[in-house]
Amino acid sequence: MTNLRQLIDWTEQRFVRSGLFFGHGAGNALDEAAYLTLGALDLPFDLSREQLNGKVTDTEQERIRKLVDARINSRKPTAYLLNKAWFGGLLFYVDERVLVPRSPIAELIRDGFSPWIKAPEVTRILDLGTGSGCIAVACALAFPAALVDAADISPEALEVARINCDRHGLTQRINLVESDLFGALTDIRYDIIVCNPPYVTAGEMAALPAEYRHEPSLALAAGVTGLDVVDRILTDAHRHITPKGILVVEVGNARAALEAKYPRIPFVWIDFEHGGEGVFVLFNKDVQDIKDG
């Protein structure tokens, strides 16, 4: 292996032969090979053909070999091995205290949650269950006039979120709050409440590939139907949403269970340009209807 392309190809072949699972920032062996190789060498992902033919040193090759061995032997997601993950085109620090960012909500943030809310009217945003802080950071950058509260029940997750707020220069605009969902947020109301909560069912948890078992189960497991946490969000959201506000929640495969439990609620399901599903938008009236039964 004398150049980057050969190093990526070799890594891909090792990954394929080892039967790894891909779902933490890359969808296949080639993409993850590029993620690991370029990420480890601090290189951008949009290299030209000429740059991919660039030489690699013995030291660089050895670094990649060790990371590839670690990925295969430990089954840790590459994001944890590198302490790097991307969300909405932004780079974040991650480790096993938080989920690896991968929510399609990034696309909604990029589009300013249009057409469901008017950006100039947004003054306060809540990222409920912030984890790494990726959604909070992306929202703060997309809405520069808004204050953002980033709440999480896990103090360990908030330590990671603090690292990312600092790296993006947002410690003055993002307020980190240790809170069990809305518990510590008193009577504050928000124009946007966005949440990627736990929604993995007990059956799905039992069948998860090894890679997912490195992630905190607190951020994944949500009971028999996957709705344990979502139910609590829907029950209490009316206390925290402004009259023109929106509630945006990812529920993944729990969509069918949610619609069956709340048949009269008009969930708006998002069609994503770049893939992803199971994210709904609700308006203030809909949230009030849930409160009223």
C-alpha positions as a LaTeX table, in Angstrom:
\begin{tabular}{lrrr}
\hline
Residue & $x$ (\AA) & $y$ (\AA) & $z$ (\AA) \\
\hline
Met1 & 0.00 & 0.00 & 0.00 \\
Thr2 & 1.69 & 3.15 & $-1.17$ \\
Asn3 & $-1.21$ & 5.60 & $-1.57$ \\
Leu4 & $-4.48$ & 6.59 & 0.08 \\
Arg5 & $-6.68$ & 4.79 & $-2.44$ \\
Gln6 & $-4.91$ & 1.50 & $-1.82$ \\
Leu7 & $-5.14$ & 2.00 & 1.93 \\
Ile8 & $-8.89$ & 2.62 & 1.73 \\
Asp9 & $-9.37$ & $-0.41$ & $-0.54$ \\
Trp10 & $-7.41$ & $-2.63$ & 1.85 \\
Thr11 & $-9.46$ & $-1.38$ & 4.79 \\
Glu12 & $-12.70$ & $-2.04$ & 2.91 \\
Gln13 & $-11.65$ & $-5.61$ & 2.16 \\
Arg14 & $-10.80$ & $-6.26$ & 5.81 \\
Phe15 & $-14.18$ & $-4.91$ & 6.87 \\
Val16 & $-16.08$ & $-7.03$ & 4.35 \\
Arg17 & $-14.29$ & $-10.22$ & 5.37 \\
Ser18 & $-14.92$ & $-9.51$ & 9.06 \\
Gly19 & $-18.70$ & $-9.21$ & 8.81 \\
Leu20 & $-18.97$ & $-5.84$ & 10.53 \\
Phe21 & $-22.24$ & $-3.95$ & 10.89 \\
Phe22 & $-22.40$ & $-0.42$ & 9.49 \\
Gly23 & $-24.84$ & 2.15 & 10.78 \\
His24 & $-22.92$ & 4.80 & 12.68 \\
Gly25 & $-22.08$ & 7.38 & 10.07 \\
Ala26 & $-21.47$ & 5.01 & 7.16 \\
Gly27 & $-23.79$ & 2.59 & 5.42 \\
Asn28 & $-21.34$ & 0.15 & 3.87 \\
Ala29 & $-17.78$ & $-1.15$ & 4.10 \\
Leu30 & $-16.33$ & 1.29 & 1.54 \\
Asp31 & $-17.84$ & 4.36 & 3.18 \\
Glu32 & $-16.66$ & 3.26 & 6.61 \\
Ala33 & $-13.19$ & 2.49 & 5.24 \\
Ala34 & $-13.00$ & 6.05 & 3.91 \\
Tyr35 & $-14.43$ & 7.40 & 7.20 \\
Leu36 & $-11.80$ & 5.61 & 9.26 \\
Thr37 & $-8.83$ & 6.25 & 6.97 \\
Leu38 & $-9.44$ & 9.89 & 6.14 \\
Gly39 & $-10.73$ & 10.71 & 9.61 \\
Ala40 & $-7.68$ & 9.17 & 11.27 \\
Leu41 & $-5.34$ & 11.16 & 9.02 \\
Asp42 & $-7.32$ & 14.41 & 9.47 \\
Leu43 & $-8.09$ & 14.60 & 5.78 \\
Pro44 & $-11.31$ & 15.91 & 4.19 \\
Phe45 & $-13.77$ & 13.50 & 2.57 \\
Asp46 & $-13.93$ & 15.38 & $-0.75$ \\
Leu47 & $-10.42$ & 14.55 & $-1.96$ \\
Ser48 & $-9.69$ & 14.68 & $-5.68$ \\
Arg49 & $-8.53$ & 11.65 & $-7.66$ \\
Glu50 & $-5.02$ & 13.09 & $-7.63$ \\
Gln51 & $-5.07$ & 13.48 & $-3.85$ \\
Leu52 & $-6.31$ & 9.91 & $-3.37$ \\
Asn53 & $-3.23$ & 8.79 & $-5.28$ \\
Gly54 & $-1.04$ & 10.65 & $-2.80$ \\
Lys55 & 1.61 & 8.71 & $-0.90$ \\
Val56 & 1.11 & 7.50 & 2.66 \\
Thr57 & 3.95 & 7.09 & 5.13 \\
Asp58 & 4.80 & 3.93 & 7.06 \\
Thr59 & 3.64 & 5.68 & 10.21 \\
Glu60 & 0.27 & 6.50 & 8.66 \\
Gln61 & $-0.14$ & 2.94 & 7.43 \\
Glu62 & 0.60 & 1.56 & 10.89 \\
Arg63 & $-1.93$ & 3.92 & 12.48 \\
Ile64 & $-4.64$ & 2.73 & 10.10 \\
Arg65 & $-3.72$ & $-0.96$ & 10.61 \\
Lys66 & $-4.11$ & $-0.58$ & 14.38 \\
Leu67 & $-7.47$ & 1.18 & 14.01 \\
Val68 & $-8.74$ & $-1.44$ & 11.58 \\
Asp69 & $-7.75$ & $-4.21$ & 13.99 \\
Ala70 & $-9.50$ & $-2.37$ & 16.83 \\
Arg71 & $-12.66$ & $-1.88$ & 14.74 \\
Ile72 & $-12.78$ & $-5.57$ & 13.88 \\
Asn73 & $-11.82$ & $-7.02$ & 17.25 \\
Ser74 & $-13.85$ & $-4.71$ & 19.48 \\
Arg75 & $-16.80$ & $-4.02$ & 17.15 \\
Lys76 & $-16.68$ & $-0.41$ & 18.34 \\
Pro77 & $-18.11$ & 2.08 & 15.84 \\
Thr78 & $-15.41$ & 4.03 & 14.03 \\
Ala79 & $-16.75$ & 7.26 & 15.54 \\
Tyr80 & $-15.72$ & 6.07 & 19.00 \\
Leu81 & $-12.28$ & 4.93 & 17.83 \\
Leu82 & $-11.62$ & 8.35 & 16.29 \\
Asn83 & $-13.67$ & 10.40 & 18.78 \\
Lys84 & $-15.11$ & 12.07 & 15.69 \\
Ala85 & $-18.57$ & 12.21 & 14.18 \\
Trp86 & $-20.25$ & 14.51 & 11.68 \\
Phe87 & $-23.79$ & 15.87 & 11.93 \\
Gly88 & $-25.22$ & 18.33 & 9.45 \\
Gly89 & $-21.74$ & 18.89 & 8.05 \\
Leu90 & $-20.37$ & 19.79 & 11.49 \\
Leu91 & $-17.65$ & 17.90 & 13.35 \\
Phe92 & $-18.33$ & 16.67 & 16.89 \\
Tyr93 & $-16.40$ & 14.91 & 19.64 \\
Val94 & $-18.05$ & 11.63 & 20.68 \\
Asp95 & $-17.28$ & 8.75 & 22.99 \\
Glu96 & $-19.25$ & 5.93 & 24.61 \\
Arg97 & $-21.08$ & 8.31 & 26.93 \\
Val98 & $-23.32$ & 9.37 & 24.03 \\
Leu99 & $-24.94$ & 7.99 & 20.89 \\
Val100 & $-23.11$ & 8.41 & 17.62 \\
Pro101 & $-25.00$ & 11.23 & 15.78 \\
Arg102 & $-26.98$ & 9.96 & 12.80 \\
Ser103 & $-30.44$ & 11.52 & 12.98 \\
Pro104 & $-32.13$ & 12.79 & 9.79 \\
Ile105 & $-33.24$ & 15.77 & 11.88 \\
Ala106 & $-30.02$ & 17.38 & 10.61 \\
Glu107 & $-31.81$ & 17.96 & 7.31 \\
Leu108 & $-34.69$ & 19.78 & 9.03 \\
Ile109 & $-32.26$ & 22.01 & 10.89 \\
Arg110 & $-30.44$ & 22.82 & 7.65 \\
Asp111 & $-33.77$ & 23.93 & 6.18 \\
Gly112 & $-34.68$ & 25.99 & 9.26 \\
Phe113 & $-37.64$ & 23.65 & 10.01 \\
Ser114 & $-39.37$ & 25.22 & 7.02 \\
Pro115 & $-42.25$ & 25.42 & 6.25 \\
Trp116 & $-43.53$ & 24.66 & 9.74 \\
Ile117 & $-42.08$ & 27.69 & 11.47 \\
Lys118 & $-40.88$ & 31.18 & 10.54 \\
Ala119 & $-37.20$ & 31.50 & 11.38 \\
Pro120 & $-37.28$ & 35.21 & 12.42 \\
Glu121 & $-39.90$ & 34.36 & 15.08 \\
Val122 & $-37.72$ & 31.73 & 16.77 \\
Thr123 & $-36.20$ & 33.03 & 19.99 \\
Arg124 & $-35.90$ & 29.90 & 22.12 \\
Ile125 & $-35.21$ & 26.25 & 21.23 \\
Leu126 & $-35.11$ & 23.10 & 23.35 \\
Asp127 & $-33.02$ & 20.06 & 22.43 \\
Leu128 & $-34.54$ & 17.42 & 24.69 \\
Gly129 & $-32.16$ & 14.53 & 25.38 \\
Thr130 & $-29.22$ & 16.34 & 23.86 \\
Gly131 & $-26.57$ & 13.60 & 24.17 \\
Ser132 & $-23.49$ & 14.86 & 22.34 \\
Gly133 & $-25.13$ & 18.25 & 21.85 \\
Cys134 & $-25.10$ & 17.90 & 18.08 \\
Ile135 & $-28.72$ & 18.97 & 17.58 \\
Ala136 & $-28.35$ & 21.87 & 20.01 \\
Val137 & $-25.19$ & 23.11 & 18.30 \\
Ala138 & $-26.67$ & 22.78 & 14.82 \\
Cys139 & $-29.81$ & 24.64 & 15.93 \\
Ala140 & $-27.81$ & 27.43 & 17.54 \\
Leu141 & $-25.87$ & 27.93 & 14.32 \\
Ala142 & $-29.01$ & 27.77 & 12.15 \\
Phe143 & $-30.88$ & 30.25 & 14.37 \\
Pro144 & $-28.23$ & 32.76 & 15.50 \\
Ala145 & $-30.76$ & 34.97 & 17.31 \\
Ala146 & $-32.15$ & 32.12 & 19.44 \\
Leu147 & $-31.17$ & 30.82 & 22.84 \\
Val148 & $-30.93$ & 27.04 & 23.08 \\
Asp149 & $-31.52$ & 24.82 & 26.11 \\
Ala150 & $-29.89$ & 21.39 & 25.84 \\
Ala151 & $-31.34$ & 18.98 & 28.41 \\
Asp152 & $-30.28$ & 15.44 & 29.29 \\
Ile153 & $-30.81$ & 13.09 & 32.22 \\
Ser154 & $-27.21$ & 11.89 & 31.95 \\
Pro155 & $-24.50$ & 14.09 & 33.52 \\
Glu156 & $-21.94$ & 12.07 & 31.55 \\
Ala157 & $-23.65$ & 12.97 & 28.28 \\
Leu158 & $-23.73$ & 16.63 & 29.30 \\
Glu159 & $-19.95$ & 16.51 & 29.78 \\
Val160 & $-19.63$ & 15.54 & 26.12 \\
Ala161 & $-22.15$ & 18.18 & 25.07 \\
Arg162 & $-20.11$ & 20.78 & 26.95 \\
Ile163 & $-17.00$ & 19.80 & 24.96 \\
Asn164 & $-18.89$ & 20.33 & 21.70 \\
Cys165 & $-20.49$ & 23.62 & 22.75 \\
Asp166 & $-17.04$ & 24.90 & 23.63 \\
Arg167 & $-15.48$ & 23.71 & 20.37 \\
His168 & $-18.15$ & 25.50 & 18.36 \\
Gly169 & $-17.93$ & 28.67 & 20.45 \\
Leu170 & $-21.50$ & 28.43 & 21.72 \\
Thr171 & $-21.18$ & 28.24 & 25.50 \\
Gln172 & $-22.90$ & 31.63 & 25.84 \\
Arg173 & $-25.92$ & 30.64 & 23.76 \\
Ile174 & $-26.47$ & 27.01 & 24.74 \\
Asn175 & $-27.61$ & 26.31 & 28.28 \\
Leu176 & $-26.89$ & 22.74 & 29.40 \\
Val177 & $-29.46$ & 21.40 & 31.84 \\
Glu178 & $-29.47$ & 18.11 & 33.73 \\
Ser179 & $-33.12$ & 17.13 & 33.48 \\
Asp180 & $-35.31$ & 14.06 & 33.18 \\
Leu181 & $-37.12$ & 15.26 & 30.05 \\
Phe182 & $-39.03$ & 18.44 & 31.03 \\
Gly183 & $-38.54$ & 17.89 & 34.78 \\
Ala184 & $-36.04$ & 20.68 & 35.51 \\
Leu185 & $-37.33$ & 23.16 & 32.91 \\
Thr186 & $-40.05$ & 24.72 & 35.12 \\
Asp187 & $-42.42$ & 26.91 & 33.05 \\
Ile188 & $-40.12$ & 27.81 & 30.13 \\
Arg189 & $-41.79$ & 27.74 & 26.70 \\
Tyr190 & $-40.09$ & 27.13 & 23.37 \\
Asp191 & $-40.73$ & 27.93 & 19.72 \\
Ile192 & $-39.06$ & 24.67 & 18.72 \\
Ile193 & $-38.84$ & 21.54 & 20.85 \\
Val194 & $-36.76$ & 18.93 & 19.08 \\
Cys195 & $-36.01$ & 15.48 & 20.42 \\
Asn196 & $-34.34$ & 12.24 & 19.34 \\
Pro197 & $-35.43$ & 10.12 & 22.32 \\
Pro198 & $-34.96$ & 6.42 & 23.07 \\
Tyr199 & $-37.40$ & 4.43 & 20.90 \\
Val200 & $-35.90$ & 0.95 & 20.53 \\
Thr201 & $-38.25$ & $-1.82$ & 21.67 \\
Ala202 & $-37.22$ & $-4.56$ & 24.10 \\
Gly203 & $-37.27$ & $-7.08$ & 21.26 \\
Glu204 & $-35.09$ & $-4.90$ & 19.07 \\
Met205 & $-32.65$ & $-4.29$ & 21.93 \\
Ala206 & $-32.15$ & $-8.04$ & 22.32 \\
Ala207 & $-31.28$ & $-8.36$ & 18.62 \\
Leu208 & $-28.98$ & $-5.34$ & 18.22 \\
Pro209 & $-25.64$ & $-5.92$ & 16.46 \\
Ala210 & $-22.53$ & $-5.73$ & 18.63 \\
Glu211 & $-21.70$ & $-2.22$ & 17.41 \\
Tyr212 & $-24.81$ & $-0.79$ & 19.07 \\
Arg213 & $-23.97$ & $-2.37$ & 22.41 \\
His214 & $-21.15$ & 0.13 & 22.83 \\
Glu215 & $-23.73$ & 2.93 & 22.92 \\
Pro216 & $-25.48$ & 3.87 & 26.19 \\
Ser217 & $-28.61$ & 1.73 & 26.54 \\
Leu218 & $-30.26$ & 4.64 & 28.38 \\
Ala219 & $-30.35$ & 6.49 & 25.05 \\
Leu220 & $-31.82$ & 3.54 & 23.13 \\
Ala221 & $-34.15$ & 1.34 & 25.18 \\
Ala222 & $-37.81$ & 2.37 & 25.39 \\
Gly223 & $-39.82$ & $-0.61$ & 26.60 \\
Val224 & $-42.05$ & $-3.13$ & 24.87 \\
Thr225 & $-43.50$ & $-0.79$ & 22.23 \\
Gly226 & $-40.68$ & 1.76 & 22.01 \\
Leu227 & $-42.97$ & 4.49 & 23.34 \\
Asp228 & $-42.03$ & 4.67 & 27.03 \\
Val229 & $-40.22$ & 8.00 & 26.62 \\
Val230 & $-42.25$ & 9.39 & 23.71 \\
Asp231 & $-45.47$ & 9.01 & 25.74 \\
Arg232 & $-44.02$ & 11.16 & 28.50 \\
Ile233 & $-42.91$ & 13.81 & 25.99 \\
Leu234 & $-46.37$ & 14.00 & 24.44 \\
Thr235 & $-48.03$ & 14.17 & 27.86 \\
Asp236 & $-45.99$ & 17.13 & 29.10 \\
Ala237 & $-45.11$ & 19.09 & 25.94 \\
His238 & $-48.19$ & 21.34 & 26.21 \\
Arg239 & $-46.59$ & 23.07 & 29.19 \\
His240 & $-43.51$ & 24.07 & 27.21 \\
Ile241 & $-44.57$ & 24.98 & 23.66 \\
Thr242 & $-45.36$ & 28.53 & 22.51 \\
Pro243 & $-48.66$ & 29.25 & 20.69 \\
Lys244 & $-46.91$ & 29.11 & 17.29 \\
Gly245 & $-44.37$ & 26.52 & 18.36 \\
Ile246 & $-43.63$ & 23.08 & 16.96 \\
Leu247 & $-42.67$ & 19.74 & 18.48 \\
Val248 & $-40.28$ & 17.63 & 16.37 \\
Val249 & $-39.60$ & 14.07 & 17.51 \\
Glu250 & $-37.85$ & 11.08 & 15.97 \\
Val251 & $-39.49$ & 7.72 & 16.72 \\
Gly252 & $-37.96$ & 5.49 & 14.03 \\
Asn253 & $-39.60$ & 2.08 & 13.80 \\
Ala254 & $-42.01$ & 2.97 & 16.62 \\
Arg255 & $-44.10$ & 4.99 & 14.14 \\
Ala256 & $-46.75$ & 2.28 & 13.71 \\
Ala257 & $-47.14$ & 1.82 & 17.46 \\
Leu258 & $-47.43$ & 5.60 & 17.91 \\
Glu259 & $-50.13$ & 6.01 & 15.26 \\
Ala260 & $-52.06$ & 3.08 & 16.71 \\
Lys261 & $-51.98$ & 4.58 & 20.20 \\
Tyr262 & $-52.90$ & 8.13 & 19.09 \\
Pro263 & $-55.21$ & 7.57 & 16.09 \\
Arg264 & $-56.80$ & 11.04 & 16.25 \\
Ile265 & $-53.55$ & 13.02 & 16.34 \\
Pro266 & $-52.51$ & 14.36 & 12.89 \\
Phe267 & $-48.79$ & 13.58 & 12.98 \\
Val268 & $-46.94$ & 15.22 & 10.08 \\
Trp269 & $-44.36$ & 12.68 & 8.90 \\
Ile270 & $-41.28$ & 14.04 & 7.15 \\
Asp271 & $-40.03$ & 12.82 & 3.78 \\
Phe272 & $-36.26$ & 13.30 & 3.80 \\
Glu273 & $-34.23$ & 14.11 & 0.72 \\
His274 & $-31.15$ & 12.24 & 1.97 \\
Gly275 & $-32.77$ & 9.25 & 3.65 \\
Gly276 & $-34.25$ & 8.59 & 7.06 \\
Glu277 & $-37.77$ & 8.19 & 8.39 \\
Gly278 & $-39.87$ & 8.15 & 11.53 \\
Val279 & $-39.73$ & 11.87 & 12.38 \\
Phe280 & $-42.93$ & 13.79 & 13.05 \\
Val281 & $-43.94$ & 17.42 & 13.53 \\
Leu282 & $-46.80$ & 18.50 & 15.77 \\
Phe283 & $-48.20$ & 21.98 & 16.36 \\
Asn284 & $-49.39$ & 23.61 & 19.56 \\
Lys285 & $-53.04$ & 22.69 & 18.93 \\
Asp286 & $-52.16$ & 19.03 & 18.41 \\
Val287 & $-50.11$ & 18.95 & 21.62 \\
Gln288 & $-53.01$ & 20.52 & 23.53 \\
Asp289 & $-55.37$ & 17.88 & 22.07 \\
Ile290 & $-53.14$ & 15.14 & 23.49 \\
Lys291 & $-53.30$ & 16.81 & 26.90 \\
Asp292 & $-57.10$ & 16.98 & 26.71 \\
Gly293 & $-57.35$ & 13.33 & 25.70 \\
\hline
\end{tabular}
